[in-house]
Amino acid sequence: MIQEINDDNFEKVVLESDKPILVDFWAPWCAPCRTLSAILKDLYIEYKEKAIVFQLNVDKNPKTSSKYGIRSIPTMFFFKNGEKKDMHIGVASKEEIRKKLDSLIIRIQ
């Protein structure tokens, strides 16, 4: 199951992580978010040893959503070593997301 993060633990779990991170900014009422969530569940299992996938509910966490300028959901941010390295707005294919994650993992090795 993809772990839900929030305003209180975002910095600790995302910015201080030594693994690449994908953060999905979403809301339960958003139909495209639910479509993306199904794709991310598969990737969460596939990448669990190499990268971490989190979800952040924008309605419950306005501080982080505002800080990162989230205006459209779903939006995915890709972090490495506490820095945002890439992003994608809207639903993406599993292969598109895989390419972004793999580029972060390759840079680590």
mmCIF file with all atom_site columns, C-alpha atoms in Angstrom:
data_model
loop_
_atom_site.group_PDB
_atom_site.id
_atom_site.type_symbol
_atom_site.label_atom_id
_atom_site.label_alt_id
_atom_site.label_comp_id
_atom_site.label_asym_id
_atom_site.label_entity_id
_atom_site.label_seq_id
_atom_site.pdbx_PDB_ins_code
_atom_site.Cartn_x
_atom_site.Cartn_y
_atom_site.Cartn_z
_atom_site.occupancy
_atom_site.B_iso_or_equiv
_atom_site.pdbx_formal_charge
_atom_site.auth_seq_id
_atom_site.auth_comp_id
_atom_site.auth_asym_id
_atom_site.auth_atom_id
_atom_site.pdbx_PDB_model_num
ATOM 1   C CA . MET A 1 1   ? 0.000   0.000  0.000   1.00 0.00 ? 1   MET A CA 1
ATOM 2   C CA . ILE A 1 2   ? 1.311   3.444  -0.902  1.00 0.00 ? 2   ILE A CA 1
ATOM 3   C CA . GLN A 1 3   ? 2.050   5.469  2.211   1.00 0.00 ? 3   GLN A CA 1
ATOM 4   C CA . GLU A 1 4   ? 0.149   8.710  2.702   1.00 0.00 ? 4   GLU A CA 1
ATOM 5   C CA . ILE A 1 5   ? 2.320   11.616 3.856   1.00 0.00 ? 5   ILE A CA 1
ATOM 6   C CA . ASN A 1 6   ? 1.269   15.000 5.239   1.00 0.00 ? 6   ASN A CA 1
ATOM 7   C CA . ASP A 1 7   ? 2.366   18.548 6.025   1.00 0.00 ? 7   ASP A CA 1
ATOM 8   C CA . ASP A 1 8   ? 3.877   17.415 9.315   1.00 0.00 ? 8   ASP A CA 1
ATOM 9   C CA . ASN A 1 9   ? 6.147   14.654 8.006   1.00 0.00 ? 9   ASN A CA 1
ATOM 10  C CA . PHE A 1 10  ? 6.839   15.774 4.417   1.00 0.00 ? 10  PHE A CA 1
ATOM 11  C CA . GLU A 1 11  ? 10.240  17.272 5.146   1.00 0.00 ? 11  GLU A CA 1
ATOM 12  C CA . LYS A 1 12  ? 11.419  14.299 7.202   1.00 0.00 ? 12  LYS A CA 1
ATOM 13  C CA . VAL A 1 13  ? 10.302  11.516 4.854   1.00 0.00 ? 13  VAL A CA 1
ATOM 14  C CA . VAL A 1 14  ? 10.868  13.215 1.508   1.00 0.00 ? 14  VAL A CA 1
ATOM 15  C CA . LEU A 1 15  ? 13.610  15.806 1.835   1.00 0.00 ? 15  LEU A CA 1
ATOM 16  C CA . GLU A 1 16  ? 15.789  13.750 4.198   1.00 0.00 ? 16  GLU A CA 1
ATOM 17  C CA . SER A 1 17  ? 15.490  10.455 2.305   1.00 0.00 ? 17  SER A CA 1
ATOM 18  C CA . ASP A 1 18  ? 18.525  8.738  0.826   1.00 0.00 ? 18  ASP A CA 1
ATOM 19  C CA . LYS A 1 19  ? 16.346  7.047  -1.829  1.00 0.00 ? 19  LYS A CA 1
ATOM 20  C CA . PRO A 1 20  ? 14.657  8.625  -4.844  1.00 0.00 ? 20  PRO A CA 1
ATOM 21  C CA . ILE A 1 21  ? 11.104  9.689  -4.019  1.00 0.00 ? 21  ILE A CA 1
ATOM 22  C CA . LEU A 1 22  ? 7.963   10.065 -6.117  1.00 0.00 ? 22  LEU A CA 1
ATOM 23  C CA . VAL A 1 23  ? 5.274   12.207 -4.473  1.00 0.00 ? 23  VAL A CA 1
ATOM 24  C CA . ASP A 1 24  ? 1.803   12.060 -5.979  1.00 0.00 ? 24  ASP A CA 1
ATOM 25  C CA . PHE A 1 25  ? -0.225  15.161 -5.086  1.00 0.00 ? 25  PHE A CA 1
ATOM 26  C CA . TRP A 1 26  ? -3.838  13.991 -5.301  1.00 0.00 ? 26  TRP A CA 1
ATOM 27  C CA . ALA A 1 27  ? -7.371  14.156 -3.857  1.00 0.00 ? 27  ALA A CA 1
ATOM 28  C CA . PRO A 1 28  ? -9.932  11.367 -3.446  1.00 0.00 ? 28  PRO A CA 1
ATOM 29  C CA . TRP A 1 29  ? -12.595 13.207 -5.492  1.00 0.00 ? 29  TRP A CA 1
ATOM 30  C CA . CYS A 1 30  ? -10.266 13.482 -8.527  1.00 0.00 ? 30  CYS A CA 1
ATOM 31  C CA . ALA A 1 31  ? -11.032 10.785 -11.143 1.00 0.00 ? 31  ALA A CA 1
ATOM 32  C CA . PRO A 1 32  ? -7.675  11.101 -12.969 1.00 0.00 ? 32  PRO A CA 1
ATOM 33  C CA . CYS A 1 33  ? -5.972  10.789 -9.561  1.00 0.00 ? 33  CYS A CA 1
ATOM 34  C CA . ARG A 1 34  ? -7.670  7.448  -8.998  1.00 0.00 ? 34  ARG A CA 1
ATOM 35  C CA . THR A 1 35  ? -6.501  6.260  -12.433 1.00 0.00 ? 35  THR A CA 1
ATOM 36  C CA . LEU A 1 36  ? -2.935  7.281  -11.630 1.00 0.00 ? 36  LEU A CA 1
ATOM 37  C CA . SER A 1 37  ? -3.169  5.709  -8.189  1.00 0.00 ? 37  SER A CA 1
ATOM 38  C CA . ALA A 1 38  ? -3.698  2.274  -9.745  1.00 0.00 ? 38  ALA A CA 1
ATOM 39  C CA . ILE A 1 39  ? -0.530  2.707  -11.824 1.00 0.00 ? 39  ILE A CA 1
ATOM 40  C CA . LEU A 1 40  ? 1.444   3.949  -8.818  1.00 0.00 ? 40  LEU A CA 1
ATOM 41  C CA . LYS A 1 41  ? 0.406   0.936  -6.721  1.00 0.00 ? 41  LYS A CA 1
ATOM 42  C CA . ASP A 1 42  ? 2.111   -1.339 -9.267  1.00 0.00 ? 42  ASP A CA 1
ATOM 43  C CA . LEU A 1 43  ? 5.213   0.854  -9.346  1.00 0.00 ? 43  LEU A CA 1
ATOM 44  C CA . TYR A 1 44  ? 5.312   0.999  -5.551  1.00 0.00 ? 44  TYR A CA 1
ATOM 45  C CA . ILE A 1 45  ? 5.687   -2.794 -5.493  1.00 0.00 ? 45  ILE A CA 1
ATOM 46  C CA . GLU A 1 46  ? 8.119   -2.871 -8.417  1.00 0.00 ? 46  GLU A CA 1
ATOM 47  C CA . TYR A 1 47  ? 10.430  -0.168 -7.014  1.00 0.00 ? 47  TYR A CA 1
ATOM 48  C CA . LYS A 1 48  ? 10.115  -0.747 -3.265  1.00 0.00 ? 48  LYS A CA 1
ATOM 49  C CA . GLU A 1 49  ? 13.830  -1.609 -2.898  1.00 0.00 ? 49  GLU A CA 1
ATOM 50  C CA . LYS A 1 50  ? 15.073  1.242  -5.118  1.00 0.00 ? 50  LYS A CA 1
ATOM 51  C CA . ALA A 1 51  ? 12.676  4.175  -4.683  1.00 0.00 ? 51  ALA A CA 1
ATOM 52  C CA . ILE A 1 52  ? 9.758   5.274  -2.518  1.00 0.00 ? 52  ILE A CA 1
ATOM 53  C CA . VAL A 1 53  ? 6.290   6.265  -3.708  1.00 0.00 ? 53  VAL A CA 1
ATOM 54  C CA . PHE A 1 54  ? 4.196   8.545  -1.496  1.00 0.00 ? 54  PHE A CA 1
ATOM 55  C CA . GLN A 1 55  ? 0.815   10.225 -1.872  1.00 0.00 ? 55  GLN A CA 1
ATOM 56  C CA . LEU A 1 56  ? -0.127  13.596 -0.402  1.00 0.00 ? 56  LEU A CA 1
ATOM 57  C CA . ASN A 1 57  ? -3.798  14.583 -0.234  1.00 0.00 ? 57  ASN A CA 1
ATOM 58  C CA . VAL A 1 58  ? -3.884  18.242 -1.293  1.00 0.00 ? 58  VAL A CA 1
ATOM 59  C CA . ASP A 1 59  ? -7.164  18.943 0.504   1.00 0.00 ? 59  ASP A CA 1
ATOM 60  C CA . LYS A 1 60  ? -5.797  17.784 3.857   1.00 0.00 ? 60  LYS A CA 1
ATOM 61  C CA . ASN A 1 61  ? -2.319  19.276 3.393   1.00 0.00 ? 61  ASN A CA 1
ATOM 62  C CA . PRO A 1 62  ? -2.579  22.827 2.064   1.00 0.00 ? 62  PRO A CA 1
ATOM 63  C CA . LYS A 1 63  ? 0.794   23.939 3.459   1.00 0.00 ? 63  LYS A CA 1
ATOM 64  C CA . THR A 1 64  ? 2.893   21.556 1.361   1.00 0.00 ? 64  THR A CA 1
ATOM 65  C CA . SER A 1 65  ? 0.608   21.860 -1.664  1.00 0.00 ? 65  SER A CA 1
ATOM 66  C CA . SER A 1 66  ? 0.935   25.641 -1.548  1.00 0.00 ? 66  SER A CA 1
ATOM 67  C CA . LYS A 1 67  ? 4.694   25.548 -0.965  1.00 0.00 ? 67  LYS A CA 1
ATOM 68  C CA . TYR A 1 68  ? 5.162   23.502 -4.140  1.00 0.00 ? 68  TYR A CA 1
ATOM 69  C CA . GLY A 1 69  ? 2.640   25.510 -6.185  1.00 0.00 ? 69  GLY A CA 1
ATOM 70  C CA . ILE A 1 70  ? 0.251   22.639 -6.856  1.00 0.00 ? 70  ILE A CA 1
ATOM 71  C CA . ARG A 1 71  ? -2.556  24.059 -8.996  1.00 0.00 ? 71  ARG A CA 1
ATOM 72  C CA . SER A 1 72  ? -3.637  20.947 -10.896 1.00 0.00 ? 72  SER A CA 1
ATOM 73  C CA . ILE A 1 73  ? -3.932  17.338 -9.811  1.00 0.00 ? 73  ILE A CA 1
ATOM 74  C CA . PRO A 1 74  ? -2.689  14.773 -10.195 1.00 0.00 ? 74  PRO A CA 1
ATOM 75  C CA . THR A 1 75  ? 0.816   16.188 -10.095 1.00 0.00 ? 75  THR A CA 1
ATOM 76  C CA . MET A 1 76  ? 3.875   14.055 -9.461  1.00 0.00 ? 76  MET A CA 1
ATOM 77  C CA . PHE A 1 77  ? 7.178   15.375 -8.162  1.00 0.00 ? 77  PHE A CA 1
ATOM 78  C CA . PHE A 1 78  ? 10.358  13.348 -8.309  1.00 0.00 ? 78  PHE A CA 1
ATOM 79  C CA . PHE A 1 79  ? 12.944  14.043 -5.600  1.00 0.00 ? 79  PHE A CA 1
ATOM 80  C CA . LYS A 1 80  ? 16.533  12.955 -5.103  1.00 0.00 ? 80  LYS A CA 1
ATOM 81  C CA . ASN A 1 81  ? 18.703  13.993 -2.168  1.00 0.00 ? 81  ASN A CA 1
ATOM 82  C CA . GLY A 1 82  ? 16.048  16.434 -0.986  1.00 0.00 ? 82  GLY A CA 1
ATOM 83  C CA . GLU A 1 83  ? 15.797  18.271 -4.310  1.00 0.00 ? 83  GLU A CA 1
ATOM 84  C CA . LYS A 1 84  ? 12.964  18.251 -6.807  1.00 0.00 ? 84  LYS A CA 1
ATOM 85  C CA . LYS A 1 85  ? 14.476  16.850 -9.999  1.00 0.00 ? 85  LYS A CA 1
ATOM 86  C CA . ASP A 1 86  ? 11.438  16.365 -12.215 1.00 0.00 ? 86  ASP A CA 1
ATOM 87  C CA . MET A 1 87  ? 7.662   16.659 -12.315 1.00 0.00 ? 87  MET A CA 1
ATOM 88  C CA . HIS A 1 88  ? 4.651   15.583 -14.313 1.00 0.00 ? 88  HIS A CA 1
ATOM 89  C CA . ILE A 1 89  ? 1.152   17.076 -14.315 1.00 0.00 ? 89  ILE A CA 1
ATOM 90  C CA . GLY A 1 90  ? -1.723  14.760 -15.189 1.00 0.00 ? 90  GLY A CA 1
ATOM 91  C CA . VAL A 1 91  ? -1.923  11.024 -15.639 1.00 0.00 ? 91  VAL A CA 1
ATOM 92  C CA . ALA A 1 92  ? 1.184   9.375  -17.064 1.00 0.00 ? 92  ALA A CA 1
ATOM 93  C CA . SER A 1 93  ? 1.745   5.877  -18.356 1.00 0.00 ? 93  SER A CA 1
ATOM 94  C CA . LYS A 1 94  ? 3.580   3.348  -16.243 1.00 0.00 ? 94  LYS A CA 1
ATOM 95  C CA . GLU A 1 95  ? 6.442   3.474  -18.747 1.00 0.00 ? 95  GLU A CA 1
ATOM 96  C CA . GLU A 1 96  ? 6.748   7.281  -18.541 1.00 0.00 ? 96  GLU A CA 1
ATOM 97  C CA . ILE A 1 97  ? 6.918   7.155  -14.761 1.00 0.00 ? 97  ILE A CA 1
ATOM 98  C CA . ARG A 1 98  ? 9.340   4.235  -14.872 1.00 0.00 ? 98  ARG A CA 1
ATOM 99  C CA . LYS A 1 99  ? 11.717  6.273  -17.078 1.00 0.00 ? 99  LYS A CA 1
ATOM 100 C CA . LYS A 1 100 ? 11.694  9.170  -14.615 1.00 0.00 ? 100 LYS A CA 1
ATOM 101 C CA . LEU A 1 101 ? 12.330  6.888  -11.631 1.00 0.00 ? 101 LEU A CA 1
ATOM 102 C CA . ASP A 1 102 ? 15.053  4.958  -13.463 1.00 0.00 ? 102 ASP A CA 1
ATOM 103 C CA . SER A 1 103 ? 16.881  8.182  -14.328 1.00 0.00 ? 103 SER A CA 1
ATOM 104 C CA . LEU A 1 104 ? 17.042  9.056  -10.629 1.00 0.00 ? 104 LEU A CA 1
ATOM 105 C CA . ILE A 1 105 ? 18.191  5.576  -9.643  1.00 0.00 ? 105 ILE A CA 1
ATOM 106 C CA . ILE A 1 106 ? 20.916  5.465  -12.296 1.00 0.00 ? 106 ILE A CA 1
ATOM 107 C CA . ARG A 1 107 ? 22.305  8.786  -11.029 1.00 0.00 ? 107 ARG A CA 1
ATOM 108 C CA . ILE A 1 108 ? 22.699  7.270  -7.569  1.00 0.00 ? 108 ILE A CA 1
ATOM 109 C CA . GLN A 1 109 ? 24.763  4.273  -8.631  1.00 0.00 ? 109 GLN A CA 1
#
